[in-house]
mmCIF file of N, CA and C in Angstrom:
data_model
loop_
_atom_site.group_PDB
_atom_site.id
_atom_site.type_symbol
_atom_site.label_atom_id
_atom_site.label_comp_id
_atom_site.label_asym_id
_atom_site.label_seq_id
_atom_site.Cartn_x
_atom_site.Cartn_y
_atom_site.Cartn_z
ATOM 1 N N UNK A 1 19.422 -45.344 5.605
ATOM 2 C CA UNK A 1 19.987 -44.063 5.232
ATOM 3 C C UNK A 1 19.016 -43.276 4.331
ATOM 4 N N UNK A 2 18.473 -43.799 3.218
ATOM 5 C CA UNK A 2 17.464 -43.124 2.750
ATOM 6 C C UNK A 2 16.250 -42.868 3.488
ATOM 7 N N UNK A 3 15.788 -43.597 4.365
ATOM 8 C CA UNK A 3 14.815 -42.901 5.050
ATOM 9 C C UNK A 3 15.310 -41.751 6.184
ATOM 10 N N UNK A 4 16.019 -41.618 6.490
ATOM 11 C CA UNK A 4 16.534 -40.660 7.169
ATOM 12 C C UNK A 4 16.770 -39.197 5.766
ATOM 13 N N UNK A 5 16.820 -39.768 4.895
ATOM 14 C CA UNK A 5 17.030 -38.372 4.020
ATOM 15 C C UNK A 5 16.007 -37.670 3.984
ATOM 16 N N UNK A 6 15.167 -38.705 3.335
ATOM 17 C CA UNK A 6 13.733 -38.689 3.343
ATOM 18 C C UNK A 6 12.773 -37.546 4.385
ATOM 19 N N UNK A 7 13.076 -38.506 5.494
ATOM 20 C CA UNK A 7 12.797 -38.135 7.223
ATOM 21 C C UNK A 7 13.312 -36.146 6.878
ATOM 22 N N UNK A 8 14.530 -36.217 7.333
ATOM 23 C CA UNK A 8 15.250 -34.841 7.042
ATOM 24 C C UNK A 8 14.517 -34.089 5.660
ATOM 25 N N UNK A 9 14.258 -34.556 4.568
ATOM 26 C CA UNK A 9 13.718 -33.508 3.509
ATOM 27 C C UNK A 9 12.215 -33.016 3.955
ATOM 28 N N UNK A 10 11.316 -33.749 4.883
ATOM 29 C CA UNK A 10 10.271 -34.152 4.847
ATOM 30 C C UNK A 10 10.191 -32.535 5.767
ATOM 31 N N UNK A 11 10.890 -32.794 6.753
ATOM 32 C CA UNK A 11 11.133 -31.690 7.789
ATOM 33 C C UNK A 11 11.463 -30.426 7.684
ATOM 34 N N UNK A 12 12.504 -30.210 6.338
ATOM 35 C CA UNK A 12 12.922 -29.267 5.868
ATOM 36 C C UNK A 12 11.739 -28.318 5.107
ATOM 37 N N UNK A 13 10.993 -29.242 4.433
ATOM 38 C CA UNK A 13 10.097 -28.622 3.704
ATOM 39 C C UNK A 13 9.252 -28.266 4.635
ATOM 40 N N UNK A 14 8.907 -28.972 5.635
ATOM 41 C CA UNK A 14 7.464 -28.363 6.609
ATOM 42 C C UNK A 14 8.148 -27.215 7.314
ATOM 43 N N UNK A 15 9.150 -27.214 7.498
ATOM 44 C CA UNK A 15 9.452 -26.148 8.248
ATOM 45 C C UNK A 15 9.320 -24.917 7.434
ATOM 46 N N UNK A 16 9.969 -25.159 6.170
ATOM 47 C CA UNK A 16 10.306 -23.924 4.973
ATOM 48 C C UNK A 16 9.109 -23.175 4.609
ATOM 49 N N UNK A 17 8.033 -24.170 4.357
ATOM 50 C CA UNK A 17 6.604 -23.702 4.292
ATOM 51 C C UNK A 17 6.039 -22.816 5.526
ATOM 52 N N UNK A 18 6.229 -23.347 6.914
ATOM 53 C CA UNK A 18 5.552 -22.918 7.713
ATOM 54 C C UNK A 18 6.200 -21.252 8.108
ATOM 55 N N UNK A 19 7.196 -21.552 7.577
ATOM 56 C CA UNK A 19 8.257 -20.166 7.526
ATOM 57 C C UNK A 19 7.562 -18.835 6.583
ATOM 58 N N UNK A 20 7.304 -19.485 5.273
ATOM 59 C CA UNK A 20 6.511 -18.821 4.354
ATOM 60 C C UNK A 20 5.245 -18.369 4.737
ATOM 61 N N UNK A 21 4.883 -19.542 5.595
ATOM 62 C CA UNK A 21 3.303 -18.939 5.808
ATOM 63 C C UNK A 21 3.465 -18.110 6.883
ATOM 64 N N UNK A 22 4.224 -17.876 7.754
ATOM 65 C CA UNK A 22 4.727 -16.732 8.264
ATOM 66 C C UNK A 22 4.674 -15.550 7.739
ATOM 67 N N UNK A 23 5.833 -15.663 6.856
ATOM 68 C CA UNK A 23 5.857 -14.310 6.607
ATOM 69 C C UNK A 23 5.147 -13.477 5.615
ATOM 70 N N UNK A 24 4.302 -14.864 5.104
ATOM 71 C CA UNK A 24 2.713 -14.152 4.223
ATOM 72 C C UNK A 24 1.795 -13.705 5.309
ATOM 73 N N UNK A 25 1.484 -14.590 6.030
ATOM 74 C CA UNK A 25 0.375 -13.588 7.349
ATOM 75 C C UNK A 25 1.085 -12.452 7.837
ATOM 76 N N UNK A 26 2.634 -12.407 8.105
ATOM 77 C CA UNK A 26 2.771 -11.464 7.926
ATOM 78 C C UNK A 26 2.456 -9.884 7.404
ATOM 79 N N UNK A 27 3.385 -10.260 6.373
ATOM 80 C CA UNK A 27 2.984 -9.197 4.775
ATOM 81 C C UNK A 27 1.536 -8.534 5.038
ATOM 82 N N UNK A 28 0.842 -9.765 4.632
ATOM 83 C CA UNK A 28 -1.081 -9.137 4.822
ATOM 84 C C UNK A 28 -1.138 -8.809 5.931
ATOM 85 N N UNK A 29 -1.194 -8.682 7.169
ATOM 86 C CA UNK A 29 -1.600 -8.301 8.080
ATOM 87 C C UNK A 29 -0.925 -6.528 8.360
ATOM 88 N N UNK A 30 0.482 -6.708 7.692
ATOM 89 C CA UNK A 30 0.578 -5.212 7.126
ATOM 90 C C UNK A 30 0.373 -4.513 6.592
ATOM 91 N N UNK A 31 -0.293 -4.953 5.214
ATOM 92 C CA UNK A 31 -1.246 -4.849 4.216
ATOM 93 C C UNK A 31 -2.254 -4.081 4.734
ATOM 94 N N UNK A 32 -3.073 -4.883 5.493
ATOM 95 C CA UNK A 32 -4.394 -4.541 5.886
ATOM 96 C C UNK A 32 -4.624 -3.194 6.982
ATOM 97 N N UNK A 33 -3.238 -3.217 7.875
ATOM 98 C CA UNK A 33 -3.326 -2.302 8.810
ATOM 99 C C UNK A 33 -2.837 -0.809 7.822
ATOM 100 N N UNK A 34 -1.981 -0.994 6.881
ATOM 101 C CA UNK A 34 -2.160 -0.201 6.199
ATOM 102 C C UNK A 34 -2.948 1.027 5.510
ATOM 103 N N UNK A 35 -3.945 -0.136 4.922
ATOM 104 C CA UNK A 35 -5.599 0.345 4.409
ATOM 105 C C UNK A 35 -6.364 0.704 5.377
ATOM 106 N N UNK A 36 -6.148 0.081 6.432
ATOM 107 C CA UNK A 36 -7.260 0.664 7.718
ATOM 108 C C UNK A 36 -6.994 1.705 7.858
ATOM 109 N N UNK A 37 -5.236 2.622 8.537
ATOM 110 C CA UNK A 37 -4.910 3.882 8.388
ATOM 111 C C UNK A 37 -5.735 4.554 7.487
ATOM 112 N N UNK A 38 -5.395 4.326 5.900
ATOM 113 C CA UNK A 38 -5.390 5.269 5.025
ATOM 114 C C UNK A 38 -7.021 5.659 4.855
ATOM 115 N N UNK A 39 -7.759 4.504 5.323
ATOM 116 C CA UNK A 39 -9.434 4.834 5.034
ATOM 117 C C UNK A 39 -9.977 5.540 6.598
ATOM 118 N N UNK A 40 -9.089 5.484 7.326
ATOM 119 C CA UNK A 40 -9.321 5.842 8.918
ATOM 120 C C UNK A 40 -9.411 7.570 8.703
ATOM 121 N N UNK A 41 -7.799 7.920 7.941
ATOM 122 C CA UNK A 41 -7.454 9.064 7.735
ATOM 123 C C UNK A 41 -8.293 10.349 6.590
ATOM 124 N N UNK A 42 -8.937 9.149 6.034
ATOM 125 C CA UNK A 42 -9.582 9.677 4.615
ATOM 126 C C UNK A 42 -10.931 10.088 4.950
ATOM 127 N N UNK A 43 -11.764 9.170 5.747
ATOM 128 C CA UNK A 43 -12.656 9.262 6.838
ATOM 129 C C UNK A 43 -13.217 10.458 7.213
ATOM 130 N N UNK A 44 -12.176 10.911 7.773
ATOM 131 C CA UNK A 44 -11.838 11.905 8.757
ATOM 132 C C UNK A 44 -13.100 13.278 8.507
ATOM 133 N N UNK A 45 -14.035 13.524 9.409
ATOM 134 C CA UNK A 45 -14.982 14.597 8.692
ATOM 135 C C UNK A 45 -14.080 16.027 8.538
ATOM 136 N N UNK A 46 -14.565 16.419 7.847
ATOM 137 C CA UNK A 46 -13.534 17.879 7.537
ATOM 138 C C UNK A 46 -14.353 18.676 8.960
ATOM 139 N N UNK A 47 -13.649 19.763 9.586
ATOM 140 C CA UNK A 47 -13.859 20.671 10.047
ATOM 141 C C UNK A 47 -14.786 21.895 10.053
ATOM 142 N N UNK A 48 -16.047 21.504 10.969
ATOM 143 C CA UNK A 48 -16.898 22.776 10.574
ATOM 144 C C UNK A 48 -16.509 23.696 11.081
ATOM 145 N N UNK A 49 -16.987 24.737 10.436
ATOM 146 C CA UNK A 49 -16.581 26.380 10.145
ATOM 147 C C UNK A 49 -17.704 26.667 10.808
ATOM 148 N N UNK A 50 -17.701 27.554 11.992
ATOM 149 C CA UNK A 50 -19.222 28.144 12.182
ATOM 150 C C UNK A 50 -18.678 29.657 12.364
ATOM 151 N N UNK A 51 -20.207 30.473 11.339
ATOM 152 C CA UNK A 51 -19.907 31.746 11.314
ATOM 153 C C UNK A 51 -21.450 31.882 11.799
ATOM 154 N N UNK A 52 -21.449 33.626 11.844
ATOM 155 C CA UNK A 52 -22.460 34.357 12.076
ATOM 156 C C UNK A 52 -23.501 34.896 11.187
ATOM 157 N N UNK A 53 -24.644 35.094 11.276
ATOM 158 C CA UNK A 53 -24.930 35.950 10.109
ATOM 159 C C UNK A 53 -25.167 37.364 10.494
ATOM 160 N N UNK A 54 -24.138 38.088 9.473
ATOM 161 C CA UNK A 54 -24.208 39.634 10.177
ATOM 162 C C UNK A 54 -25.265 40.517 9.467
ATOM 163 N N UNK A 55 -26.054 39.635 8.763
ATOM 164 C CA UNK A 55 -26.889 39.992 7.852
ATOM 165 C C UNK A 55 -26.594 41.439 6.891
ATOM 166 N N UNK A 56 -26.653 41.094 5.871
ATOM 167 C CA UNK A 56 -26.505 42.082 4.366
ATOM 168 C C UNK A 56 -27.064 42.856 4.605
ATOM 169 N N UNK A 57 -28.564 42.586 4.923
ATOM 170 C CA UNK A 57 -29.632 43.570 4.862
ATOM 171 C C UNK A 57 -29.493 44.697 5.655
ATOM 172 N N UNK A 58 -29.596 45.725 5.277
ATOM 173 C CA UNK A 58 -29.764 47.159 6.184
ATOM 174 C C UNK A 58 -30.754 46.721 6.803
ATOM 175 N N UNK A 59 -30.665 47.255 8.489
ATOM 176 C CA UNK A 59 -32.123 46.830 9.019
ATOM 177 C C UNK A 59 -32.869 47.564 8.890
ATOM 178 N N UNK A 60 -34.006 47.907 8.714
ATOM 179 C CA UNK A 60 -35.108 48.472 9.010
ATOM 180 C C UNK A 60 -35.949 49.147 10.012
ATOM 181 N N UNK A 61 -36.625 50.221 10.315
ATOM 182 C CA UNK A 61 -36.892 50.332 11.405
ATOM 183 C C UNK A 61 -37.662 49.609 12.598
ATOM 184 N N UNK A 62 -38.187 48.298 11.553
ATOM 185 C CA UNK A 62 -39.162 48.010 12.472
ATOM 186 C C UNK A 62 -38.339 46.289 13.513
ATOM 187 N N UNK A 63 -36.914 46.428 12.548
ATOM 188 C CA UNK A 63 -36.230 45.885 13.890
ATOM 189 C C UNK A 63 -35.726 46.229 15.066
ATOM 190 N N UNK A 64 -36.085 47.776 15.114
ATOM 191 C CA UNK A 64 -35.482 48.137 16.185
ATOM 192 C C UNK A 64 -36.836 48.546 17.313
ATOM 193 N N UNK A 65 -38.020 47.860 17.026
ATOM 194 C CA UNK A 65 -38.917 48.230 17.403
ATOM 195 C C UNK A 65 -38.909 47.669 18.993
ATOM 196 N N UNK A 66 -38.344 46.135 19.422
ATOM 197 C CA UNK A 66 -38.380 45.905 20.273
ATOM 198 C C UNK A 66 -37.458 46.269 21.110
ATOM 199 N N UNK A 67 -36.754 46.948 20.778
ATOM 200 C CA UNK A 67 -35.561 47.437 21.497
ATOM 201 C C UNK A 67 -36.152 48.915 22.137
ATOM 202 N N UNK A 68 -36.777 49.472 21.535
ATOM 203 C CA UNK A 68 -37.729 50.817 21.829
ATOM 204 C C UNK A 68 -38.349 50.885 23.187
ATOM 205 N N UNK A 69 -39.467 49.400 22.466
ATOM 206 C CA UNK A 69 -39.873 49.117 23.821
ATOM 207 C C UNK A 69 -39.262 48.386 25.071
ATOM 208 N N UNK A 70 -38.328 47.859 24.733
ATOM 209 C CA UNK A 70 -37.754 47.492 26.472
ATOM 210 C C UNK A 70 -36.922 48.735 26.982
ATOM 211 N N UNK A 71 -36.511 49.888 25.901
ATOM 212 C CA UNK A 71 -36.210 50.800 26.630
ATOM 213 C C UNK A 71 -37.389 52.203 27.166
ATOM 214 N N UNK A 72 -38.394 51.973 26.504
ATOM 215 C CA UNK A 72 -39.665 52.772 27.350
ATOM 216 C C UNK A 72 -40.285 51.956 28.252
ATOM 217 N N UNK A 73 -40.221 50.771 29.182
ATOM 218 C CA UNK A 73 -40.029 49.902 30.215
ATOM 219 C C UNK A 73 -39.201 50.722 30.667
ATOM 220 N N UNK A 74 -38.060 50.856 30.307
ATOM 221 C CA UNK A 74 -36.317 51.044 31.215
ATOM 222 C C UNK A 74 -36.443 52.053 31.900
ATOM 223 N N UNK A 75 -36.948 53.336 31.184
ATOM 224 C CA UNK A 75 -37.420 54.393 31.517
ATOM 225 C C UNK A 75 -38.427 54.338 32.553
ATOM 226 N N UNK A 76 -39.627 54.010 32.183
ATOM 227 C CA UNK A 76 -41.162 53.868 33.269
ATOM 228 C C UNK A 76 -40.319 53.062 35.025
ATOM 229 N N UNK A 77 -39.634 52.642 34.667
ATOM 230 C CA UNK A 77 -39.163 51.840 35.990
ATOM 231 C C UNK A 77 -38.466 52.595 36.479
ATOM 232 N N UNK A 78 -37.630 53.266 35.510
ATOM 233 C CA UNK A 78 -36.251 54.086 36.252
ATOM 234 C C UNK A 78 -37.106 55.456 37.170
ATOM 235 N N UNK A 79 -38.362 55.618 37.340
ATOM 236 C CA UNK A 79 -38.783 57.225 37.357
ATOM 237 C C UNK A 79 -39.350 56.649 38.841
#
């Protein structure tokens, strides 16, 4: 009879443990997927912005120089 208690406590406990270690791999493994999200999300590159440059500068005349000439081309061809 005592070894049968024995037997039975012996069982109880391996089971109780293996129960625990359950639901600790558990726990952590929620844990961890957790942190993966939050560093996944944090990660995240921000959003580039692409603009133009409409430039400040007043232009000058001598940007409009090539424009001159493809339109005295435009002309010489058109005649």
């Amino acid at each position: 009879m005592e070894i049968l208690k024995e037997n039975q406590y012996k069982d109880y406990k391996r089971l109780y443990f293996k129960k625990e270690k359950f639901e600790l791999e558990e726990h952590y493994n929620q844990l961890k997927s957790i942190e993966r999200r939050e560093i996944n999300e944090s990660s995240e590159p921000t959003p580039r912005v692409f603009t133009y440059d409409t430039g400040s500068n007043p232009e000058s005349s001598n940007d409009d120089s090539g424009a001159s000439e493809i339109k005295k081309l435009y002309d010489r061809y058109k005649k």
